[in-house]
CSV table of C-alpha atoms in Angstrom, one decimal:
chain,number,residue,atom,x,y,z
A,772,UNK,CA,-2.4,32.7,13.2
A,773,UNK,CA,-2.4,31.4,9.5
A,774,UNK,CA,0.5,31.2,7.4
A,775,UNK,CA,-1.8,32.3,4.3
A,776,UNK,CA,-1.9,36.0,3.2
A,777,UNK,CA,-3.4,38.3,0.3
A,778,UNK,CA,0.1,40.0,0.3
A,779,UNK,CA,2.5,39.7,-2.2
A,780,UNK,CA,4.7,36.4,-1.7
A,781,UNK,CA,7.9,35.8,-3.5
A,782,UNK,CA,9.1,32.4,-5.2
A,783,UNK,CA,12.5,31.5,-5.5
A,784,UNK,CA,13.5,28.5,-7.7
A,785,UNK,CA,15.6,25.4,-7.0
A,786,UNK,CA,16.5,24.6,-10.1
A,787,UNK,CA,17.8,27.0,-12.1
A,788,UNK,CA,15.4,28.8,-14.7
A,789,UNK,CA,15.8,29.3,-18.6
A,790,UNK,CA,17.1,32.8,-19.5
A,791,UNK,CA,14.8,34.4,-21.4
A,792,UNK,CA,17.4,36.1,-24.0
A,793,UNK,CA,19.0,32.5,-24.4
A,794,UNK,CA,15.9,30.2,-24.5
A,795,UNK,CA,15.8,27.7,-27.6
A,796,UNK,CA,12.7,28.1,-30.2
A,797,UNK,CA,11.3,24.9,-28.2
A,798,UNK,CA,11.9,26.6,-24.5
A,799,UNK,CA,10.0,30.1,-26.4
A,800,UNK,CA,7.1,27.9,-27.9
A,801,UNK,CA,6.4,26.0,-24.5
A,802,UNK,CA,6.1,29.5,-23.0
A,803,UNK,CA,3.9,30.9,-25.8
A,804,UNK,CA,0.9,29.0,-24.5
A,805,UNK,CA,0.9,29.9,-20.7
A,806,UNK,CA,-1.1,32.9,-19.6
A,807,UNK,CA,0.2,36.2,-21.3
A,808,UNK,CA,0.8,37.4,-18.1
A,809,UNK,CA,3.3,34.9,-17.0
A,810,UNK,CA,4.9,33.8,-19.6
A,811,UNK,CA,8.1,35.5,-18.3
A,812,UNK,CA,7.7,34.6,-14.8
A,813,UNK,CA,10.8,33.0,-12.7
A,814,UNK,CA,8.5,30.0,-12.0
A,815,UNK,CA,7.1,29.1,-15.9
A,816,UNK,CA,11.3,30.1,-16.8
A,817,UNK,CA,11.8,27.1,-14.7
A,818,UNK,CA,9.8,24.4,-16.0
A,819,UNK,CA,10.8,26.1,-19.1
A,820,UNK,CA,13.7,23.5,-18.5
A,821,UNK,CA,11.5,21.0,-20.1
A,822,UNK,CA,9.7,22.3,-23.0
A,823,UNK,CA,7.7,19.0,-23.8
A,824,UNK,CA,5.7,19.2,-20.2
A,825,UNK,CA,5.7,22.7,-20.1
A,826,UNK,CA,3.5,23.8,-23.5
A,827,UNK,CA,0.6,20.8,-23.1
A,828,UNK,CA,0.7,21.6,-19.1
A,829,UNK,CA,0.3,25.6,-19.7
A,830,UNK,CA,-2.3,25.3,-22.8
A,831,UNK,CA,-4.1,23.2,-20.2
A,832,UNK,CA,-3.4,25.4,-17.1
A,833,UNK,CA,-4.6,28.5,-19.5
A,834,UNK,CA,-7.6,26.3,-20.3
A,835,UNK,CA,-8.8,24.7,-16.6
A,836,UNK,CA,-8.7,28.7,-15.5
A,837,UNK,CA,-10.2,30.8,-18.6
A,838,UNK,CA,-12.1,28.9,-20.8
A,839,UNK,CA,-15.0,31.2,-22.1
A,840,UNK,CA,-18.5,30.4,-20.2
A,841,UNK,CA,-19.4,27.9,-18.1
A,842,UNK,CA,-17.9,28.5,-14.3
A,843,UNK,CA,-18.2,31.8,-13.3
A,844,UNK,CA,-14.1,33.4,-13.3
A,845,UNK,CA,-14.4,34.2,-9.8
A,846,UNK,CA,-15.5,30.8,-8.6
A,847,UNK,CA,-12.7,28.7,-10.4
A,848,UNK,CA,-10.1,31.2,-8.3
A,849,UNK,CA,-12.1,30.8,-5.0
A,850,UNK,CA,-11.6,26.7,-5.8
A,851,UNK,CA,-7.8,27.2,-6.3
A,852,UNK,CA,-7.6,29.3,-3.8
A,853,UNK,CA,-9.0,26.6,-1.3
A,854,UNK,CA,-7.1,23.8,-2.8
A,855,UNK,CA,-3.9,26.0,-2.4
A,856,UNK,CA,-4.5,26.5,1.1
A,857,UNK,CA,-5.8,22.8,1.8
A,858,UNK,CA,-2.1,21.6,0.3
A,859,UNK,CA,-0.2,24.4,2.0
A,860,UNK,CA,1.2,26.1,-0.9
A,861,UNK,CA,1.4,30.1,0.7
A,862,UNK,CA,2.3,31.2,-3.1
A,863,UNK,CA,-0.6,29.9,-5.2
A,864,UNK,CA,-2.8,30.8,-2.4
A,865,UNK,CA,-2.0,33.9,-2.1
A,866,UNK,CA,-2.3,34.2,-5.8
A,867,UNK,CA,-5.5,33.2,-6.7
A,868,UNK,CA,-6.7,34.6,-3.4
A,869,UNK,CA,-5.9,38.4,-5.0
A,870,UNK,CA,-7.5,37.2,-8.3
A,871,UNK,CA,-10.7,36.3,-6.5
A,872,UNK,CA,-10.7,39.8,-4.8
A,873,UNK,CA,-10.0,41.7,-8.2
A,874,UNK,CA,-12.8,39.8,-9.6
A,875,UNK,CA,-15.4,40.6,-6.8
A,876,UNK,CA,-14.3,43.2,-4.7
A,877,UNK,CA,-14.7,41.1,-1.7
A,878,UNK,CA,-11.5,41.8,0.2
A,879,UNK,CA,-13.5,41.0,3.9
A,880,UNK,CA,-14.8,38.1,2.9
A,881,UNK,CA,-11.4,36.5,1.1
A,882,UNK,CA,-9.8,37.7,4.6
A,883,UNK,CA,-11.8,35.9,6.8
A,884,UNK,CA,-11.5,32.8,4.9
A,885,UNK,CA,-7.2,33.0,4.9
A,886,UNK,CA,-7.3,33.6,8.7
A,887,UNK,CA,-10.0,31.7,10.0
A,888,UNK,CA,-10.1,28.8,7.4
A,889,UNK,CA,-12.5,26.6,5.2
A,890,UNK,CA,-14.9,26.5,8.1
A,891,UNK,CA,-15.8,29.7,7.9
A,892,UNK,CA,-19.7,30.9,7.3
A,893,UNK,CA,-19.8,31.1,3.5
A,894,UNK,CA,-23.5,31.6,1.2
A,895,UNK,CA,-24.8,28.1,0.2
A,896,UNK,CA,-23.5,28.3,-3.4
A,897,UNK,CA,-19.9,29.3,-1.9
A,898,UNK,CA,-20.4,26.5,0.4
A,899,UNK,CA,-20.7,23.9,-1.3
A,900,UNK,CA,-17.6,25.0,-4.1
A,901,UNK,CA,-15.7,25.4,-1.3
A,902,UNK,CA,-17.1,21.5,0.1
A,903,UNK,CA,-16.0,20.5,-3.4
A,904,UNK,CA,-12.5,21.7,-3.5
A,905,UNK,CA,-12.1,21.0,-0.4
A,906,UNK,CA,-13.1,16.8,-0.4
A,907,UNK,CA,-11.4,16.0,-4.1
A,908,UNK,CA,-8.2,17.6,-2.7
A,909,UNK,CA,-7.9,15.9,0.6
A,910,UNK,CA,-10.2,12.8,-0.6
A,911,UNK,CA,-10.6,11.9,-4.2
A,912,UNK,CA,-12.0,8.7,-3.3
A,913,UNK,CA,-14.9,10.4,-1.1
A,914,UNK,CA,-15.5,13.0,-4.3
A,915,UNK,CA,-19.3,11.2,-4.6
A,916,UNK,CA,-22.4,11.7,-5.7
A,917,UNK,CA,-23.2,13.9,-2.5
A,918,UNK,CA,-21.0,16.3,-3.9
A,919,UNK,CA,-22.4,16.5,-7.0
A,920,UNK,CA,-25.8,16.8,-5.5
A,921,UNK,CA,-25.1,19.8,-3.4
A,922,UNK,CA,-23.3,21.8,-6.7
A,923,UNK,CA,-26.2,21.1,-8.4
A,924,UNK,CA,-28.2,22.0,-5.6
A,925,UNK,CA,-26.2,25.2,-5.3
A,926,UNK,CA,-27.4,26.3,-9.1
A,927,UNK,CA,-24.1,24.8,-11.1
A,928,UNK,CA,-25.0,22.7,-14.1
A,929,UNK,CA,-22.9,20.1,-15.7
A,930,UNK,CA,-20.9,22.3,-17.6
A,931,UNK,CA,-19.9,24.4,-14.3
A,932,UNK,CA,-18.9,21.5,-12.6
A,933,UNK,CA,-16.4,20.2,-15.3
A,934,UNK,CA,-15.0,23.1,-15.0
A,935,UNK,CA,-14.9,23.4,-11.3
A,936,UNK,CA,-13.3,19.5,-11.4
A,937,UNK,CA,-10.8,21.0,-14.0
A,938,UNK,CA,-9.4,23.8,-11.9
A,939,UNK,CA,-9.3,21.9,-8.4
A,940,UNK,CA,-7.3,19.1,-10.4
A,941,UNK,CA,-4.9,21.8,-12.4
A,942,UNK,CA,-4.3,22.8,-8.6
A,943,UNK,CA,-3.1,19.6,-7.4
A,944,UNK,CA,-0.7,19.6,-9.9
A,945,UNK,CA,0.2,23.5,-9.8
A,946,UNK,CA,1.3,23.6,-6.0
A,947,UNK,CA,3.1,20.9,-5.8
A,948,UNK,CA,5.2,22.0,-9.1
A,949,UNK,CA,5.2,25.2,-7.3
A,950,UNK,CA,6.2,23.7,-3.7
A,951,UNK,CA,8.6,21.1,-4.8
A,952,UNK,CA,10.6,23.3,-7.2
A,953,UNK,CA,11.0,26.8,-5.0
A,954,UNK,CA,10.6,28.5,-1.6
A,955,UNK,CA,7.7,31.0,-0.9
A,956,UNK,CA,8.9,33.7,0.5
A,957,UNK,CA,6.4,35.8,2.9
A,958,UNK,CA,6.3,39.4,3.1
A,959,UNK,CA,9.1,40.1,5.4
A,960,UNK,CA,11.3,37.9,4.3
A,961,UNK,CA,10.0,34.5,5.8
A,962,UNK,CA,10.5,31.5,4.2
A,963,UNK,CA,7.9,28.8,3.8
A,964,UNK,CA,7.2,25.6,2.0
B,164,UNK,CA,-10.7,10.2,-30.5
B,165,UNK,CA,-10.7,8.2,-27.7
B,166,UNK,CA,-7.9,9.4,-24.3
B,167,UNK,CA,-6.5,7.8,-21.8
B,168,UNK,CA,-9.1,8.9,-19.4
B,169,UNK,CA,-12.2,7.6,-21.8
B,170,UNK,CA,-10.3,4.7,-21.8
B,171,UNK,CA,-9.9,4.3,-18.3
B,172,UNK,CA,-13.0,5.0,-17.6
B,173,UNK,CA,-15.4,3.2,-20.4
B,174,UNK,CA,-16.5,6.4,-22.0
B,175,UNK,CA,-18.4,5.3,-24.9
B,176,UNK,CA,-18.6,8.3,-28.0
B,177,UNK,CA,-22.0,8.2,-27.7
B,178,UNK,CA,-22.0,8.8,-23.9
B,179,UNK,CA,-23.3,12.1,-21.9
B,180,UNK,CA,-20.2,12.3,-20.3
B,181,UNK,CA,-18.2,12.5,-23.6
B,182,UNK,CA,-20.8,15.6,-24.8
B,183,UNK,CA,-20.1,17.1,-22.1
B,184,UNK,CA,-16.0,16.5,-22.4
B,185,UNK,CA,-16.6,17.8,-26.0
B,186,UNK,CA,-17.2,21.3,-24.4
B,187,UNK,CA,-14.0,21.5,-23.2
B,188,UNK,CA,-12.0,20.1,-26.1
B,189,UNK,CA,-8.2,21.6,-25.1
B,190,UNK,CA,-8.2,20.5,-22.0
B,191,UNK,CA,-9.1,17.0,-23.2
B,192,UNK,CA,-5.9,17.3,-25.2
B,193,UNK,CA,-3.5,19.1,-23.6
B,194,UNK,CA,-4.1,16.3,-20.6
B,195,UNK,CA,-3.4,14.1,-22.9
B,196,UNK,CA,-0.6,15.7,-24.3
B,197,UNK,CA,1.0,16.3,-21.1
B,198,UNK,CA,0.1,12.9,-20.6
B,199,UNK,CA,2.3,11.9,-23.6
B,200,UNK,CA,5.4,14.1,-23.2
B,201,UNK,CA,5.5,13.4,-19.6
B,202,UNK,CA,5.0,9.6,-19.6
B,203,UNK,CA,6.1,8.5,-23.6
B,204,UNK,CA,7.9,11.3,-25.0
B,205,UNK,CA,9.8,10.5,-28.0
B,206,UNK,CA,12.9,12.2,-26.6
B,207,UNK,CA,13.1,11.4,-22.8
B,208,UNK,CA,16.3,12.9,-22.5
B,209,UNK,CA,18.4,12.1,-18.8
B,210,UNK,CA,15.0,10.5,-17.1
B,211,UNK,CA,14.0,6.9,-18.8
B,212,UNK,CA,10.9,5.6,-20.2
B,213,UNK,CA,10.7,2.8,-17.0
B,214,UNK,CA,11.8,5.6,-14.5
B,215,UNK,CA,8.8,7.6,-15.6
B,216,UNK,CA,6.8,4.8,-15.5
B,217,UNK,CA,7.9,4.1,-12.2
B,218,UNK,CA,7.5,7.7,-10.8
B,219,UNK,CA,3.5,7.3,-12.2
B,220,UNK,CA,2.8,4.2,-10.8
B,221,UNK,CA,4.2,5.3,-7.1
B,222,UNK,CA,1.9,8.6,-7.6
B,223,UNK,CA,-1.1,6.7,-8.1
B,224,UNK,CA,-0.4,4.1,-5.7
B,225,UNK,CA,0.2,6.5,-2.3
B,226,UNK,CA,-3.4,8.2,-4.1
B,227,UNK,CA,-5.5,5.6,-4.9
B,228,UNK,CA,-6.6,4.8,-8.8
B,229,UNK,CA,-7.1,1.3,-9.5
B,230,UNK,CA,-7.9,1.9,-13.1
B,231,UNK,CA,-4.6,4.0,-13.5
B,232,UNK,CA,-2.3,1.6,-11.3
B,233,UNK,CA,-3.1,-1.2,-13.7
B,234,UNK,CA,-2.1,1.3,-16.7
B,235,UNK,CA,1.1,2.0,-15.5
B,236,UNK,CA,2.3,-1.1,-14.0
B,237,UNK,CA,1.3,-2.2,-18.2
B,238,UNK,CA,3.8,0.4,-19.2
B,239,UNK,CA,6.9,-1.6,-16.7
B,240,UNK,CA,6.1,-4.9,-18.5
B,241,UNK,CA,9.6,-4.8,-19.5
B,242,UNK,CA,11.5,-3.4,-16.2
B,243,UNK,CA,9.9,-6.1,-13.6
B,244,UNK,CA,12.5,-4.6,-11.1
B,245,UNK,CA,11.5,-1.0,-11.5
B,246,UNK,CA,7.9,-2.0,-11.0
B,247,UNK,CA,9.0,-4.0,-7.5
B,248,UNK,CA,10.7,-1.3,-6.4
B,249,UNK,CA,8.2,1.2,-7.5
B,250,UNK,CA,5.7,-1.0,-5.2
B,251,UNK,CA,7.7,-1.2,-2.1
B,252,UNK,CA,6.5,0.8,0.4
B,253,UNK,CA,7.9,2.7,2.4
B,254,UNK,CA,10.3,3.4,-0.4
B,255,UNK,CA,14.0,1.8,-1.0
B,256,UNK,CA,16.6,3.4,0.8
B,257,UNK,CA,19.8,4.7,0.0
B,258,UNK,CA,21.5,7.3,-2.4
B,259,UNK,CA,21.3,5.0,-5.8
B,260,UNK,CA,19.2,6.8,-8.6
B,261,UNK,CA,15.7,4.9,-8.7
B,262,UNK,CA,15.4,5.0,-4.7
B,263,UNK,CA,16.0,8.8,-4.6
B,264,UNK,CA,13.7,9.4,-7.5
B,265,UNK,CA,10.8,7.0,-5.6
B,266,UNK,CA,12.1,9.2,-2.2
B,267,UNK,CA,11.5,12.2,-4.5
B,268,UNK,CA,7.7,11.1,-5.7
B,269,UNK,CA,6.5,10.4,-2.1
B,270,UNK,CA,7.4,14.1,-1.3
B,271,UNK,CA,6.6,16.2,-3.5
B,272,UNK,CA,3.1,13.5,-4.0
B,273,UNK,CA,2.3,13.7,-0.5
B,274,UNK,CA,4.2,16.5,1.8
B,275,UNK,CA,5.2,18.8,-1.1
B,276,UNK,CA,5.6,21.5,1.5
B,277,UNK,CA,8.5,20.1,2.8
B,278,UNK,CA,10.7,20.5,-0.1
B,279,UNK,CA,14.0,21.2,0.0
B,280,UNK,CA,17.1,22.3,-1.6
B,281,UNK,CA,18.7,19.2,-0.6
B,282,UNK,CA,16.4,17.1,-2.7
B,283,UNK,CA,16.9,18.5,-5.7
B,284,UNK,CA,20.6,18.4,-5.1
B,285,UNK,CA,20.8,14.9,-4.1
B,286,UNK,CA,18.8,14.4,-7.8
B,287,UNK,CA,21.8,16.4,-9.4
B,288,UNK,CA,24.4,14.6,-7.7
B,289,UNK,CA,23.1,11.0,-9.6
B,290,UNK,CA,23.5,13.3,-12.5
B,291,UNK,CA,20.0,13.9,-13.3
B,292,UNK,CA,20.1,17.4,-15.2
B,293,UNK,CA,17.8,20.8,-14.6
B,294,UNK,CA,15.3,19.8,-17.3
B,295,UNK,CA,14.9,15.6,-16.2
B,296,UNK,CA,14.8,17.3,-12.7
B,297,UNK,CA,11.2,19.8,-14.1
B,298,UNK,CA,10.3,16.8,-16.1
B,299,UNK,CA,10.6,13.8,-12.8
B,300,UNK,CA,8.9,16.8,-10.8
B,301,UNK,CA,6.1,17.7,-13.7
B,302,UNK,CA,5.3,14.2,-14.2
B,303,UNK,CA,4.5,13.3,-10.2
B,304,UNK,CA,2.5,16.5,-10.3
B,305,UNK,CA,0.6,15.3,-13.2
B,306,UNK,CA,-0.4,12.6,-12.1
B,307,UNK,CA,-2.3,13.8,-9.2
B,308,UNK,CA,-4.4,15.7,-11.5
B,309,UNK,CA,-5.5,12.3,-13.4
B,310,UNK,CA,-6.7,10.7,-10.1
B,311,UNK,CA,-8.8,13.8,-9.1
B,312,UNK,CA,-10.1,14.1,-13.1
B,313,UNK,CA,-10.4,10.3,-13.1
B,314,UNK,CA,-12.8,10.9,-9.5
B,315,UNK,CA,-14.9,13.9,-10.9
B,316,UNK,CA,-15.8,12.6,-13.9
B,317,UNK,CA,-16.5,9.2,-12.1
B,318,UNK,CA,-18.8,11.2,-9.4
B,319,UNK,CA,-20.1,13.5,-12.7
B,320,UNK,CA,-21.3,10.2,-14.3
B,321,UNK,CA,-22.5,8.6,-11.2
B,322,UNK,CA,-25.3,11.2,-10.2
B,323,UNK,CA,-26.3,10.9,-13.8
């Protein structure tokens, strides 16, 4: 049975995070260039605590994720969800899981791939993003000319793969913020790293 | 202008590598930024120029970057110490400040999943504060994301 879901999965911090009414201009300005959407999440009010990392990390998170062209939306939030899943982080999977589905309605497929894993049968050009995320994740060193090969193979030109390295990498550093900071907490209650 | 990761890797301005690069111009800067305010920041508060230093170089040691190891052990030219103990693996034990924070970069580098409370409390009880705690933890997460940027663009440039 796999730990990794499409439900919703709460995060609670370990340190404690900013509050909003009290933040200083710095703490406010850091947050200004994360995702609109999350600006006032518990998680970005918690690295919040440091301003300095926080506003070049979240101009760079808002970057790897939605720069215009290039990698298709959809495909940079399959990516993070495999990393997510390959480093064990139930949160971030289960976010960018439910991105992936809002983006292209395939609930089955995103299903399958949470309970049965990366092994499961996936179209060549899901194949080999998944291959990718997959190997510079686990195996930077092994992240070759093979793997370039097969994206290319797949359709992706240069451009597409930057941006594929981009979000993989943002997601090594955005689980384990997310994992060493806080606890998921599953639907139901359960706690897990 | 030339980054860190140009640097590291020999990217010319004239290169293919750094056309393509130019496409994604923020994230070339904000890495770099982050880079900066994690490792160099003009203010590092409760967490020290050679601790940061020291949490970077462990990072990319347990990962594997020789082109980023030699960069950071350059940064603890000054703190010999830190940089042996920053080498010593498995890491020093004990409760006194550096150890913890090398115990600290091992987890959350390698088996961030097992996290706990107790980590970040032994971090406060050396008197580390809630923002050198986010900055130690945003700066070993960083540097992961050098080493696979570092690899891609390597790879990228090899199948050239």
């Amino acid at each position: 049975m796999s730990r990794f879901t499409l439900g919703p999965v709460g995060w609670r911090p370990r340190v404690p995070p900013v509050r909003a009414e009290q933040a200083s201009p710095a703490q406010l300005a850091a947050l200004e260039a994360c995702p609109p959407a999350q600006r006032r999440s518990t998680y970005f009010l918690t690295l919040a605590n440091d301003p300095g990392s926080l506003g070049e990390r979240g101009a760079l998170f808002t970057e790897a994720m939605y720069a215009a062209g290039g990698l298709d939306r959809a495909d940079r939030e399959l990516a993070t969800a495999v990393v997510s899943m390959v480093n064990g982080c139930v949160y971030c999977t289960s976010v960018h899981a439910q991105r992936f589905v809002e983006l292209t309605g395939e609930t089955v497929l995103m299903l399958r791939l949470l309970s049965e894993g990366l092994d499961t049968p996936l179209d060549p050009r899901r194949r080999a993003i998944v291959d990718a995320a997959a190997c510079l994740t686990a195996t930077p060193a092994a992240f070759g000319v093979a793997v370039i090969e097969a994206l290319r193979g797949v359709g992706l030109d240069d451009l597409e793969i930057l941006d594929l390295i981009h979000a993989i990498a943002m997601f090594a550093n955005a689980n384990r913020l997310m994992q060493a900071l806080g606890q998921s907490i599953l639907p139901g209650g359960a706690r897990v790293g | 202008m030339t980054d860190l990761i140009d640097a590291l890797l020999g990217i010319t301005p004239d290169a293919p590598l750094a056309a393509l690069r130019a496409n994604r111009a923020p994230a070339r800067a904000h890495a770099e930024g982050a880079w900066r305010e994690l490792v160099l920041p003009a203010g590092p508060g409760g967490l020290s120029l050679a601790e940061r230093a020291a949490l970077a170089l462990r990072v990319v040691l347990l990962e594997g970057s020789a082109a980023l190891a030699t960069h950071y052990r350059g940064l603890l030219i000054d703190w010999p110490a830190v940089r042996v103990a920053a080498e010593t693996f498995p890491a020093p034990e004990g409760e006194e400040r550096l150890a913890l924070l090398l115990r600290y970069a091992d987890l959350v580098a390698r088996q961030a999943g097992l996290c706990e409370q107790a980590h970040i409390d032994a971090l406060s009880a050396v008197g580390l504060s809630a923002q050198d705690i986010v900055a130690a933890t945003q700066l070993i997460a960083f540097v992961p994301y050098q080493i696979r940027l570092l690899a891609g663009l390597t790879a990228l440039r090899e199948a050239a």
